[in-house]
Coordinates of C-alpha atoms in Angstrom, one line a residue:
X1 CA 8.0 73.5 22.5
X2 CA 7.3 70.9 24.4
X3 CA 5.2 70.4 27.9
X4 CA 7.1 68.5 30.8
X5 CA 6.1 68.3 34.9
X6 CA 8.1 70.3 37.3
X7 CA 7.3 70.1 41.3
X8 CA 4.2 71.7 41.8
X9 CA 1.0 72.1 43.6
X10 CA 1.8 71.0 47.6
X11 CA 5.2 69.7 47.1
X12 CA 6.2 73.2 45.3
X13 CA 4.9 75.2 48.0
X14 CA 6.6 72.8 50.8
X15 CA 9.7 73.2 49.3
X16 CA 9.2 77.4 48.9
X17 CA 7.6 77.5 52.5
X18 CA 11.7 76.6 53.0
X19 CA 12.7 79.5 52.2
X20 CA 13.5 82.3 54.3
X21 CA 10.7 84.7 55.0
X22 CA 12.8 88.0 52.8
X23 CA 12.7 85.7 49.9
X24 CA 9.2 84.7 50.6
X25 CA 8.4 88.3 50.5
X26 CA 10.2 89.1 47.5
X27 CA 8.4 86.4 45.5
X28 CA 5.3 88.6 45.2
X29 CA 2.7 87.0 43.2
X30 CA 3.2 88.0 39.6
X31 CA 1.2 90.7 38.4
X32 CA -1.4 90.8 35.6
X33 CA -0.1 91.3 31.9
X34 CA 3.1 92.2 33.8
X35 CA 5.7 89.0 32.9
X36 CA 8.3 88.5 35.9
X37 CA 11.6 86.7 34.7
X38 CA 13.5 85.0 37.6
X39 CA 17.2 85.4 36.0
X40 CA 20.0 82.9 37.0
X41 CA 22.3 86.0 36.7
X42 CA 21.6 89.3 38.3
X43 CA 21.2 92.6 36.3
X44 CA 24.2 95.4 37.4
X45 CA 24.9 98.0 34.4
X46 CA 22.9 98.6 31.3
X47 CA 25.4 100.6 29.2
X48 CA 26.2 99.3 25.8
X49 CA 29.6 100.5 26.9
X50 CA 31.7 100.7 29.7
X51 CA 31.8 96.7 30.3
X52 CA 28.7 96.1 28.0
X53 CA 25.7 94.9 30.1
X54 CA 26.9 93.6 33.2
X55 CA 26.2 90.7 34.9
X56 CA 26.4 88.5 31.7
X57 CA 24.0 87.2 30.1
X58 CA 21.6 88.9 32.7
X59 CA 22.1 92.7 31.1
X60 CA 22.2 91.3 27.8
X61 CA 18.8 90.1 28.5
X62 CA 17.5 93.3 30.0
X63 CA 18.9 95.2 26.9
X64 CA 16.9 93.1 24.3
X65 CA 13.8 95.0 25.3
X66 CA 14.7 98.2 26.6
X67 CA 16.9 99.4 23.7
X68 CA 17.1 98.2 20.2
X69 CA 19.8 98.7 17.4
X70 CA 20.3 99.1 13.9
X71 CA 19.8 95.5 12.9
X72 CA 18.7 92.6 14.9
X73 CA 18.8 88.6 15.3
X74 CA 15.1 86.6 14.2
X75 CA 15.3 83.4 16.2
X76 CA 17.1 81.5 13.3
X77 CA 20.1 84.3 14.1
X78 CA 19.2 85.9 10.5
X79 CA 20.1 89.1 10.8
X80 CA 16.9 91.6 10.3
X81 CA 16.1 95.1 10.3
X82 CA 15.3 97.0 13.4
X83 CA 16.2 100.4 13.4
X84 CA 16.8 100.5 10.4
X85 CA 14.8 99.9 7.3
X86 CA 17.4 98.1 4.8
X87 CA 21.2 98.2 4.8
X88 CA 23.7 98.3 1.8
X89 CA 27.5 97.2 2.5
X90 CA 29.6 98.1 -0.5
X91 CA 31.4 95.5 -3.1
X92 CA 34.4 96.2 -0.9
X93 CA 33.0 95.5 2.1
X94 CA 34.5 99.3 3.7
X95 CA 31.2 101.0 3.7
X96 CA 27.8 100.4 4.7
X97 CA 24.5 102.7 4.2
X98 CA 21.6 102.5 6.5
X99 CA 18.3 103.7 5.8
X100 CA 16.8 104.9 9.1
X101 CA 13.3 104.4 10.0
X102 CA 12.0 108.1 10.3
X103 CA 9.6 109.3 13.5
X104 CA 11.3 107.3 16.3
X105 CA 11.9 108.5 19.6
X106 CA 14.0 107.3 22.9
X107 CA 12.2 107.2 25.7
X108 CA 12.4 110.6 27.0
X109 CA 11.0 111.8 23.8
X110 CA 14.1 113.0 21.8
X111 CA 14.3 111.7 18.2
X112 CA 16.3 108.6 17.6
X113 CA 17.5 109.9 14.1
X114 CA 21.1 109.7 12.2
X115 CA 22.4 112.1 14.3
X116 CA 21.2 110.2 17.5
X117 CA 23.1 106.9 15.5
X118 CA 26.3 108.7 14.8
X119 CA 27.2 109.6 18.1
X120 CA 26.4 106.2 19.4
X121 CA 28.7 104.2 16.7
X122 CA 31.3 107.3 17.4
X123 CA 30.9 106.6 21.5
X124 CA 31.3 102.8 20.9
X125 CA 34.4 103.4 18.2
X126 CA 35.8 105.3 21.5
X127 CA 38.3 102.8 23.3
X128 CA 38.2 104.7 26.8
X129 CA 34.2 104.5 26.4
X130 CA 33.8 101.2 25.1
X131 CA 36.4 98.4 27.0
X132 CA 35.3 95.5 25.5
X133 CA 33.8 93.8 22.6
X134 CA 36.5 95.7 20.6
X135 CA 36.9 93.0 17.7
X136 CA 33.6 94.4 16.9
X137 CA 33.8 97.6 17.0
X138 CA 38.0 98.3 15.8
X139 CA 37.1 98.1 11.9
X140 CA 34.6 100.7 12.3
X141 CA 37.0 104.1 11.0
X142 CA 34.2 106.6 11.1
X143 CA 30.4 107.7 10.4
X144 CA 28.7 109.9 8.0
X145 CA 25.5 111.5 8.4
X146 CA 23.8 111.8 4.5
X147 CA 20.5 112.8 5.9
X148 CA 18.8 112.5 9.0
X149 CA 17.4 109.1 7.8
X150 CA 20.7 107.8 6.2
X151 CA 24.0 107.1 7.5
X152 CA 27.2 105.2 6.0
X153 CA 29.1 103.4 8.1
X154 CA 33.4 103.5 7.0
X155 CA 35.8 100.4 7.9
X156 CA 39.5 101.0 7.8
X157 CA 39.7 97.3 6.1
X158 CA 37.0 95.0 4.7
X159 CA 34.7 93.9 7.2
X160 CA 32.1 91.5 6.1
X161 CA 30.7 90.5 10.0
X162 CA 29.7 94.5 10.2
X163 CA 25.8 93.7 10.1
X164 CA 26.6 90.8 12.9
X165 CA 28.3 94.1 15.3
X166 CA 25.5 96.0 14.6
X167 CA 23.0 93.0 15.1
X168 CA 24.7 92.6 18.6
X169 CA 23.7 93.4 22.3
X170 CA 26.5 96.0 22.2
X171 CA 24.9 97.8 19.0
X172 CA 22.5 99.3 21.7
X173 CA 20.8 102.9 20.4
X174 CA 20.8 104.7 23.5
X175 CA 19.9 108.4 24.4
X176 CA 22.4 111.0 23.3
X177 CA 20.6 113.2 25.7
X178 CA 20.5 111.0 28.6
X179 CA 24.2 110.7 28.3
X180 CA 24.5 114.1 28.5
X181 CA 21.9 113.9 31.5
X182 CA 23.4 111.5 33.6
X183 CA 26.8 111.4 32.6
X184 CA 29.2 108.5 31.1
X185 CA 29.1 107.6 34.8
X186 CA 25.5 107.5 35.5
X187 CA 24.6 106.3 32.3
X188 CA 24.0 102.2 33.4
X189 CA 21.6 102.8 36.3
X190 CA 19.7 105.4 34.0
X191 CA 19.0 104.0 30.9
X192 CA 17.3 105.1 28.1
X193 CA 16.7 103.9 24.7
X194 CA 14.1 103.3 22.1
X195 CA 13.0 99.7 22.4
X196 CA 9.7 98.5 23.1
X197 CA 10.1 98.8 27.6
X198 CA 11.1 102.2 29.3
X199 CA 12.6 102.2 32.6
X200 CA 10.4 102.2 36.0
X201 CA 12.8 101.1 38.7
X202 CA 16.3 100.1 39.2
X203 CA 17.7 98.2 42.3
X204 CA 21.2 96.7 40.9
X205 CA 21.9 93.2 41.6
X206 CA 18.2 92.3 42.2
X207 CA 15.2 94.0 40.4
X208 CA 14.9 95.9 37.1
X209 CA 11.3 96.8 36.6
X210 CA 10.4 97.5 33.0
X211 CA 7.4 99.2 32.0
X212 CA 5.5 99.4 27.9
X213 CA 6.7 102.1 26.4
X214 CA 3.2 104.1 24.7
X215 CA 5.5 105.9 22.1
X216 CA 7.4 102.6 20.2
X217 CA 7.3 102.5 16.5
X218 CA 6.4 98.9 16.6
X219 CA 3.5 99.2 18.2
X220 CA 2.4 98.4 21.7
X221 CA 4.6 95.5 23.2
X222 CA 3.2 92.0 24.1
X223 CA 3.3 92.4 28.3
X224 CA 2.1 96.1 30.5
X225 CA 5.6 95.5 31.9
X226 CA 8.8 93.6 32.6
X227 CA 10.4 92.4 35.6
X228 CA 13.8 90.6 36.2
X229 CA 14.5 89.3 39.5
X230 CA 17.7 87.6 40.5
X231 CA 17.6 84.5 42.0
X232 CA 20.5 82.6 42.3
X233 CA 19.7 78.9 42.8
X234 CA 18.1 76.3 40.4
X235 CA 16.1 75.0 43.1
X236 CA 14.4 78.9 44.1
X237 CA 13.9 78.9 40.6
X238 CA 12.0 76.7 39.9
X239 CA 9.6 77.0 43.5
X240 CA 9.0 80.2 42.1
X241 CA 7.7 79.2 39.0
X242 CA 6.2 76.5 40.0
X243 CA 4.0 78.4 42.5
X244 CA 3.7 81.3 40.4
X245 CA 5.8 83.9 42.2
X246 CA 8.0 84.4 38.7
X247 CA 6.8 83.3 35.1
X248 CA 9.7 82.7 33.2
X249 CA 13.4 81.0 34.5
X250 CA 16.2 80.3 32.9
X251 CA 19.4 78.1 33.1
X252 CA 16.8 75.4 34.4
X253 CA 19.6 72.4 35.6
X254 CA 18.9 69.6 32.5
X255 CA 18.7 66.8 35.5
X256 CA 15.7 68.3 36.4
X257 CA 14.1 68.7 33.6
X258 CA 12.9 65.5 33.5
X259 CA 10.2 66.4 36.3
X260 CA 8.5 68.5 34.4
X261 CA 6.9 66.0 32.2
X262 CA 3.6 65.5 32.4
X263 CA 2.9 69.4 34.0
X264 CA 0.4 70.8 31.8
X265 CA 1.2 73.9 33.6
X266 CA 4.8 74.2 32.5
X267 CA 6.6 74.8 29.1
X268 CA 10.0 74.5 28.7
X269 CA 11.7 76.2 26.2
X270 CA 15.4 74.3 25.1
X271 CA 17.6 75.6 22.3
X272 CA 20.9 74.1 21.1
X273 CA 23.9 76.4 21.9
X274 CA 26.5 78.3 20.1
X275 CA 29.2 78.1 23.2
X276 CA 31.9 74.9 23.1
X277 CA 33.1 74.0 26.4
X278 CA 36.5 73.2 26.0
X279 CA 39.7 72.5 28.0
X280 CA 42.4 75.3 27.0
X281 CA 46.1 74.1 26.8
X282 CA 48.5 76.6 28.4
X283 CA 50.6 76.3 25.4
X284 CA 53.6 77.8 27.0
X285 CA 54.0 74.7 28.7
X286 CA 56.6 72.1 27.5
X287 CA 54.6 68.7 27.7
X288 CA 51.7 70.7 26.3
X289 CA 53.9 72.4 23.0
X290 CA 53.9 68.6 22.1
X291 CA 50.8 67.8 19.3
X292 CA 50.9 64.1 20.4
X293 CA 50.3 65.1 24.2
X294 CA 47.7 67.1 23.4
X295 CA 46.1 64.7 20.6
X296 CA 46.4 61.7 23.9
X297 CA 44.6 63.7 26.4
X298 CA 41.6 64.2 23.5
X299 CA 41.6 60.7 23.1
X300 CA 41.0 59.7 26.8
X301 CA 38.2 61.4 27.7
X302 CA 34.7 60.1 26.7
X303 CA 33.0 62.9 25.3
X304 CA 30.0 61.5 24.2
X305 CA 29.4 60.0 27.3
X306 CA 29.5 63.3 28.9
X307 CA 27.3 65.0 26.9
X308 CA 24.6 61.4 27.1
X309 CA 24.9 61.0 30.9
X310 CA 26.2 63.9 32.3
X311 CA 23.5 66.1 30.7
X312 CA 21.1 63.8 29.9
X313 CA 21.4 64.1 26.2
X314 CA 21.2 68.1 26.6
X315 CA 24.4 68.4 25.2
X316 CA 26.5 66.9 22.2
X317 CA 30.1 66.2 21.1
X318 CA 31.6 68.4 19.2
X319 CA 32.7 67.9 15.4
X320 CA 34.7 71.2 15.0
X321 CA 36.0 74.0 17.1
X322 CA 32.4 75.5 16.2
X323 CA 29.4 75.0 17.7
X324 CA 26.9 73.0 14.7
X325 CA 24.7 75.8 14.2
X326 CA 27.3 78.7 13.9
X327 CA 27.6 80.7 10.8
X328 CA 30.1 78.9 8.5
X329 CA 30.8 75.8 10.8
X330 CA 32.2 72.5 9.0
X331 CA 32.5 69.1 10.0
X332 CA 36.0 68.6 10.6
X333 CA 36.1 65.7 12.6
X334 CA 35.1 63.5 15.5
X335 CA 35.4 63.1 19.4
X336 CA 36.6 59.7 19.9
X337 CA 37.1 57.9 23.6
X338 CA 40.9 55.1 22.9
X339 CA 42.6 55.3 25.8
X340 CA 44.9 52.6 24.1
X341 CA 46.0 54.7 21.7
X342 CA 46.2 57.4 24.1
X343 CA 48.4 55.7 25.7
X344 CA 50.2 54.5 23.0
X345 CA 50.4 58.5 21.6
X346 CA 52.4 59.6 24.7
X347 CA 54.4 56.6 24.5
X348 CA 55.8 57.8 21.6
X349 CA 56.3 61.8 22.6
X350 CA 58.7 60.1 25.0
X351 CA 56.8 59.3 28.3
X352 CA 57.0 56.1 30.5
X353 CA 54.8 55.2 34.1
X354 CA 56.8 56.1 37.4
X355 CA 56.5 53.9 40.2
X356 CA 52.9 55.5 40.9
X357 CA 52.1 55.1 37.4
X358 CA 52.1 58.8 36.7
X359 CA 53.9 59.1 33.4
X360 CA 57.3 60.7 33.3
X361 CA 59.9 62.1 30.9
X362 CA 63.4 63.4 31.3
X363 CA 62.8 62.9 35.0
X364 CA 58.9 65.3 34.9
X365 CA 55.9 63.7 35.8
X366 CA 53.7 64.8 33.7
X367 CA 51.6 66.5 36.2
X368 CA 48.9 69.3 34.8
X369 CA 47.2 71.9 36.9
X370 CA 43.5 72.2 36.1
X371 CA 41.7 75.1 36.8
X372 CA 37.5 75.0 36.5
X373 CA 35.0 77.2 37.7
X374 CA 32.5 76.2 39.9
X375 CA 29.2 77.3 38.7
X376 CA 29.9 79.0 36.1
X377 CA 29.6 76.7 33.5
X378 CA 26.9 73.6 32.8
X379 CA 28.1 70.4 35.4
X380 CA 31.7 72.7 35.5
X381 CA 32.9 70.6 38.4
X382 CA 31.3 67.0 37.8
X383 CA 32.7 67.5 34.1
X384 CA 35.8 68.3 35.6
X385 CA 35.9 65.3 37.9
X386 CA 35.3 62.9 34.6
X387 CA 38.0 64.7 33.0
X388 CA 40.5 64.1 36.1
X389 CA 40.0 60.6 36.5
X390 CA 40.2 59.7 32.6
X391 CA 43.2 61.2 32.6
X392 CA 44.2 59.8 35.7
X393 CA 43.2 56.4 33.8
X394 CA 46.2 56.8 31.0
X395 CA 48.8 57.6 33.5
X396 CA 48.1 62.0 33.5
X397 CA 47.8 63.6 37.0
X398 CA 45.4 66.2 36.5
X399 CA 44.6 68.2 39.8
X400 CA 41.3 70.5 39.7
X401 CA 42.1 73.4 41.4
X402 CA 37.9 75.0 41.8
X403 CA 37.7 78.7 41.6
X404 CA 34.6 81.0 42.7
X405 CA 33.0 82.0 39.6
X406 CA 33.0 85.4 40.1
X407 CA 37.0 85.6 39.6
X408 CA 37.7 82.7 37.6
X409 CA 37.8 85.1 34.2
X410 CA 40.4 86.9 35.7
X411 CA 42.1 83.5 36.2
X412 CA 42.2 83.0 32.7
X413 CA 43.2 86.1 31.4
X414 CA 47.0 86.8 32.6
X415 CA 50.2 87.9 31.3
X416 CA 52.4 84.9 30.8
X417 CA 54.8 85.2 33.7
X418 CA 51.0 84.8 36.0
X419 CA 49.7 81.7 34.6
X420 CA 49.1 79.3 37.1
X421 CA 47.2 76.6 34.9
X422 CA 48.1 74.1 32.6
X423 CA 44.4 73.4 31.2
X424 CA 41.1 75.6 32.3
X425 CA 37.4 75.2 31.7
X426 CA 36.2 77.4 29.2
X427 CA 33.7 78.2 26.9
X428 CA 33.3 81.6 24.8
X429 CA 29.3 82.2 23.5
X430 CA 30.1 84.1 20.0
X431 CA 26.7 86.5 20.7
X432 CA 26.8 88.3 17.1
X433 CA 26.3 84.5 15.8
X434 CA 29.8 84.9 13.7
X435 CA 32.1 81.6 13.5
X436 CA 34.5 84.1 12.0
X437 CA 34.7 86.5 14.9
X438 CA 34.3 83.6 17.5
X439 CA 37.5 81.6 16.3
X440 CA 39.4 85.2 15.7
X441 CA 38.7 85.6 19.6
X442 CA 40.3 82.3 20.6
X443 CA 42.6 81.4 17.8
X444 CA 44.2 84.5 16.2
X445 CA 47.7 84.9 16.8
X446 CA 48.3 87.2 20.3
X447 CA 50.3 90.4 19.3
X448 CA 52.7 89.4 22.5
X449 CA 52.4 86.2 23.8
X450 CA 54.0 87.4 27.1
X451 CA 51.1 90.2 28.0
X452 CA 47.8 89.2 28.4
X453 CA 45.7 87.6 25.6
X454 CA 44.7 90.2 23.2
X455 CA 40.7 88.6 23.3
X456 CA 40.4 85.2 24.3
X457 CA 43.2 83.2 22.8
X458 CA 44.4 82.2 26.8
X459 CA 45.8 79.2 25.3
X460 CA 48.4 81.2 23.3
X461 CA 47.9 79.8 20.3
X462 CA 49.7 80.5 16.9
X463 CA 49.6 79.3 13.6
X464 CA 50.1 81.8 10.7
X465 CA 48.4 79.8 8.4
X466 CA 44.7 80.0 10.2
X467 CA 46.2 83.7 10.6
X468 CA 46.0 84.3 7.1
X469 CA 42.8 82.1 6.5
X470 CA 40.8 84.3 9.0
X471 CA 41.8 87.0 7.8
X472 CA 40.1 86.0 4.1
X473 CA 37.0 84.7 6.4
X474 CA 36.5 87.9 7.1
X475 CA 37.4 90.4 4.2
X476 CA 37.1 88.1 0.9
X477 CA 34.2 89.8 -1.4
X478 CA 32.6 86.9 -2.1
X479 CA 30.4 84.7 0.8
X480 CA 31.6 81.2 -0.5
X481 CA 35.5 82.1 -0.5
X482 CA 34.8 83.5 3.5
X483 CA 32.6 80.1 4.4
X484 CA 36.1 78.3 2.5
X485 CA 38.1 80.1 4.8
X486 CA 36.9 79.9 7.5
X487 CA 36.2 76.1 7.0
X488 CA 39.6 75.2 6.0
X489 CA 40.7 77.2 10.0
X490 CA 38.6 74.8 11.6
X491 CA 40.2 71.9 9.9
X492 CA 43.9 73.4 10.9
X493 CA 42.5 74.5 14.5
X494 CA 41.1 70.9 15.1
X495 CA 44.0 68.7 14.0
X496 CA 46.7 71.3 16.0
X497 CA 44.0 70.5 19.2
X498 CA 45.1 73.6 21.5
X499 CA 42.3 72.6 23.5
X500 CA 40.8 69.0 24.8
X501 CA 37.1 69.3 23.2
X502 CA 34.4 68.7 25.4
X503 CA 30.3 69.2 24.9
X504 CA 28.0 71.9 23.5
X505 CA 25.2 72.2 25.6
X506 CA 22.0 73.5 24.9
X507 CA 20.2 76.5 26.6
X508 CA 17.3 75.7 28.8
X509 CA 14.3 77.9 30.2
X510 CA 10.8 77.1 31.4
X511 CA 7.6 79.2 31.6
X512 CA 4.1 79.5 32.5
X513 CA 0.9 78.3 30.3
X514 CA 0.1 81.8 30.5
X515 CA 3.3 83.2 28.6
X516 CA 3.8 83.0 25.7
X517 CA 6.4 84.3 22.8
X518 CA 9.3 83.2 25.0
X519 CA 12.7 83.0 23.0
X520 CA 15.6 80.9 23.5
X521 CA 18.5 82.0 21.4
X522 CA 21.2 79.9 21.0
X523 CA 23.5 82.5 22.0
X524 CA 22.6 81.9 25.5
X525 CA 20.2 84.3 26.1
X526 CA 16.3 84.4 26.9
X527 CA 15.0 87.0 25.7
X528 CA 10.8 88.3 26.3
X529 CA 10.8 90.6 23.1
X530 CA 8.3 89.2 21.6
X531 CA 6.3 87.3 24.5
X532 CA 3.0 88.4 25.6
X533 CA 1.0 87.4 29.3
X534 CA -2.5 86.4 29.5

């Protein structure tokens, strides 16, 4: 890590003296050996099911200490053991045995055993439980209970990517009894699980209070307790920090980070992501169903200049519909800014400038509707902006249309006859580190391009050859003929160009000199596992 200045000392408690005297109140100074987290995102639901951890990635990062799971993610995203001691998956990749640690124990002092472990694989198998994450969890056919240290795990197919499902957020050991306590209902205000912090206090949408839990197998945690705070805006963020109301933020804004040089006070904490940002193409469109269209509006935007000035060198141009550092990505090719042979590109798919010098053909302007969040993604809106104008530049009227980040996923996600954009802002963050599972999400043939996308492929997307090839990525017995697989997909995936490529950012977070242990997986989350307060 490196040290960098933020504001601090008098001009840090100016700009906090600012702030309305609730928030002032709620800024508390930090307790000791208790680590407060000032989340970008608030914390609503902790249930592994029923919508898996909401608000995202704020749940997510809640979960990492009070519950753990089978297997987990080091900070290189190997997968480890947690839970349990060693896994086995079979030469045909349809089984898996587990060996359980013995003596563990959830937080209200029931056993965390294989019996405990069955009926949380069995809950999340359950499609009326579990809503979402279900590419993870559909292979999974059933459970067997050998002992009550040893469990196998059945797939209805091969399934190599089963340790990455059980390595993710959603593979969550919770409390049979507490389910049976507070209901499927009452569940996510009431959580209870086995990992290193126990629940204290609960105020949805703005405090979680976590405290050590005396009873883990791993021994005593690094901090007496946990707190995650919600606070919305970079700026309250960082006064918080700054003046020691909070120890740790995230999602610190990359323009700003830049003032923290120098602060001996300060460490930030900056990983390279796993999430593309990309522009899906609303392939149902006419102008779009054309390769050459879509291959010109790749070619005039500049990319690397985005990812340089825009955000400061915090972010890079892509080389492959995967992020550099996700499991099995390729080079496939290369971002490059011509907007001559843009130009030259849709001259040849048939279009001419009108009298404004909006490009035509068959009497259409070609005219695109271009939906981005605002807020929701890193520089959404200025990115957007560039985008608009480049286009503009090789005769493309793009209009933004911005939409409130709270609703803009269900934007995205519509039946066909709803689709109101031509090209949207998105990025998807693959969180069991799987390049198999994250281009099956956005790439895999829909079962009905007219209903809603059966994951994530909103662009609508088909090709029967990447089909097939991710498919093999993840069922072929041998690693090297998966990685082959799923390299040759991102070659096919890159050179069809259902979306216009944009920048990978990388995940930012700062913390006090007196934390430390703080994580930064490329995943997007911060997670305080392993961090400790002096």
């Amino acid at each position: 890590m490196q040290r960098r200045t933020l504001l601090t000392g008098a001009a840090g408690a100016m700009l906090l003296s600012a702030l309305p005297a609730t928030t002032l109140r709620a800024f508390a100074q930090t307790s000791q050996g208790v680590i407060t987290f000032g989340q970008s995102t608030a914390v609503l639901t902790l249930d592994p099911a029923h919508g898996a951890f909401t608000g995202y990635p704020g749940g997510y990062e809640a979960a990492l200490v009070l519950f753990d799971r089978l297997l987990d993610f080091d900070a290189d995203m190997t997968i480890v053991p947690q839970l349990a001691e060693s896994y086995r998956m079979s030469e045909d990749l349809q089984s898996c045995e587990l060996k359980l640690r013995g003596g563990v124990t959830f937080h209200d002092g029931t056993p965390c055993d294989a019996a405990a472990v069955k009926f949380n694989i069995e809950r999340m198998m359950n499609k009326e439980i579990n809503t979402t994450n279900r590419p993870l969890w559909d292979p999974i056919s059933g459970v067997d209970m050998v002992d009550d240290t040893t469990i196998v795990i059945r797939m209805s197919a091969p399934f190599a990517q089963l340790p990455n499902t059980l390595a993710h957020g959603s593979g969550a050991i919770v409390s049979p009894a507490a389910i049976e306590k507070f209901g499927e209902d009452g569940f996510a205000q009431n959580p209870v699980g086995a990992g290193p912090y126990r629940l204290d206090s609960f105020n949805a949408g703005q405090e979680l209070v976590l405290k050590a839990y005396d009873g883990y197998w791993g021994g005593a945690p690094g901090a007496s307790g946990i707190v995650f705070r919600f606070i919305a805006e970079p700026a309250t963020r960082i006064n918080a920090l700054t003046t020691g109301a909070v120890d740790v933020i995230d999602a610190v804004p990359v323009h700003l980070v830049g003032q923290l040089s120098g602060n001996a006070d300060i460490e930030i904490a900056r990983r390279p992501g796993l999430r593309p940002i990309g522009l899906a193409f609303n392939l149902t469109r006419p102008a779009l169903q054309d390769v050459k269209v879509r291959k010109a509006l790749n070619l005039a935007v500049p990319v690397a200049t985005i990812a340089e000035r825009v955000f400061f060198g915090f972010a890079k141009a892509p080389d492959s519909p995967l992020a550099f550092d996700a499991i099995g990505h390729r080079t496939v090719g290369e971002t490059v800014f011509d907007q001559a042979k843009a130009k030259a590109l849709l001259a040849e798919a048939g279009y001419s400038a009108g009298a404004d010098g909006i490009l035509e053909k068959d009497g259409e302007r070609l005219s695109l509707s271009f939906f981005a969040p605002d807020g929701l993604f890193p520089g959404d809106v200025a990115v957007a902006e560039i985008v608009a104008a480049s286009l503009r530049q090789v005769g493309v009227d793009a209009a933004i249309n911005k939409i409130e980040k709270g609703a803009y996923w269900d934007h995205l996600r519509q039946d066909k006859a709803n689709l109101a954009w031509d090209m949207a802002m998105f990025g998807f963050n693959p969180s069991n580190a799987s390049g198999t599972y994250h281009l099956a999400s956005l790439f895999k043939s829909n079962a009905d391009d007219n209903g809603k996308p059966d994951v994530w492929n909103i662009a609508r997307y088909r090709n029967e050859k990447v089909d097939a090839l991710l498919e093999t990525a993840s069922s072929a017995p041998e690693e090297s003929a998966r990685l082959d697989a799923l390299g040759e997909a991102q070659a096919l995936i890159w050179e069809d160009a259902p979306y216009l490529w944009l920048q990978i950012n990388e995940n930012v977070s700062a913390a006090g000199k007196s934390v430390s242990g703080l994580g930064v997986l490329p995943i997007v989350f911060t997670t305080l596992r392993n961090a400790s307060k002096a």
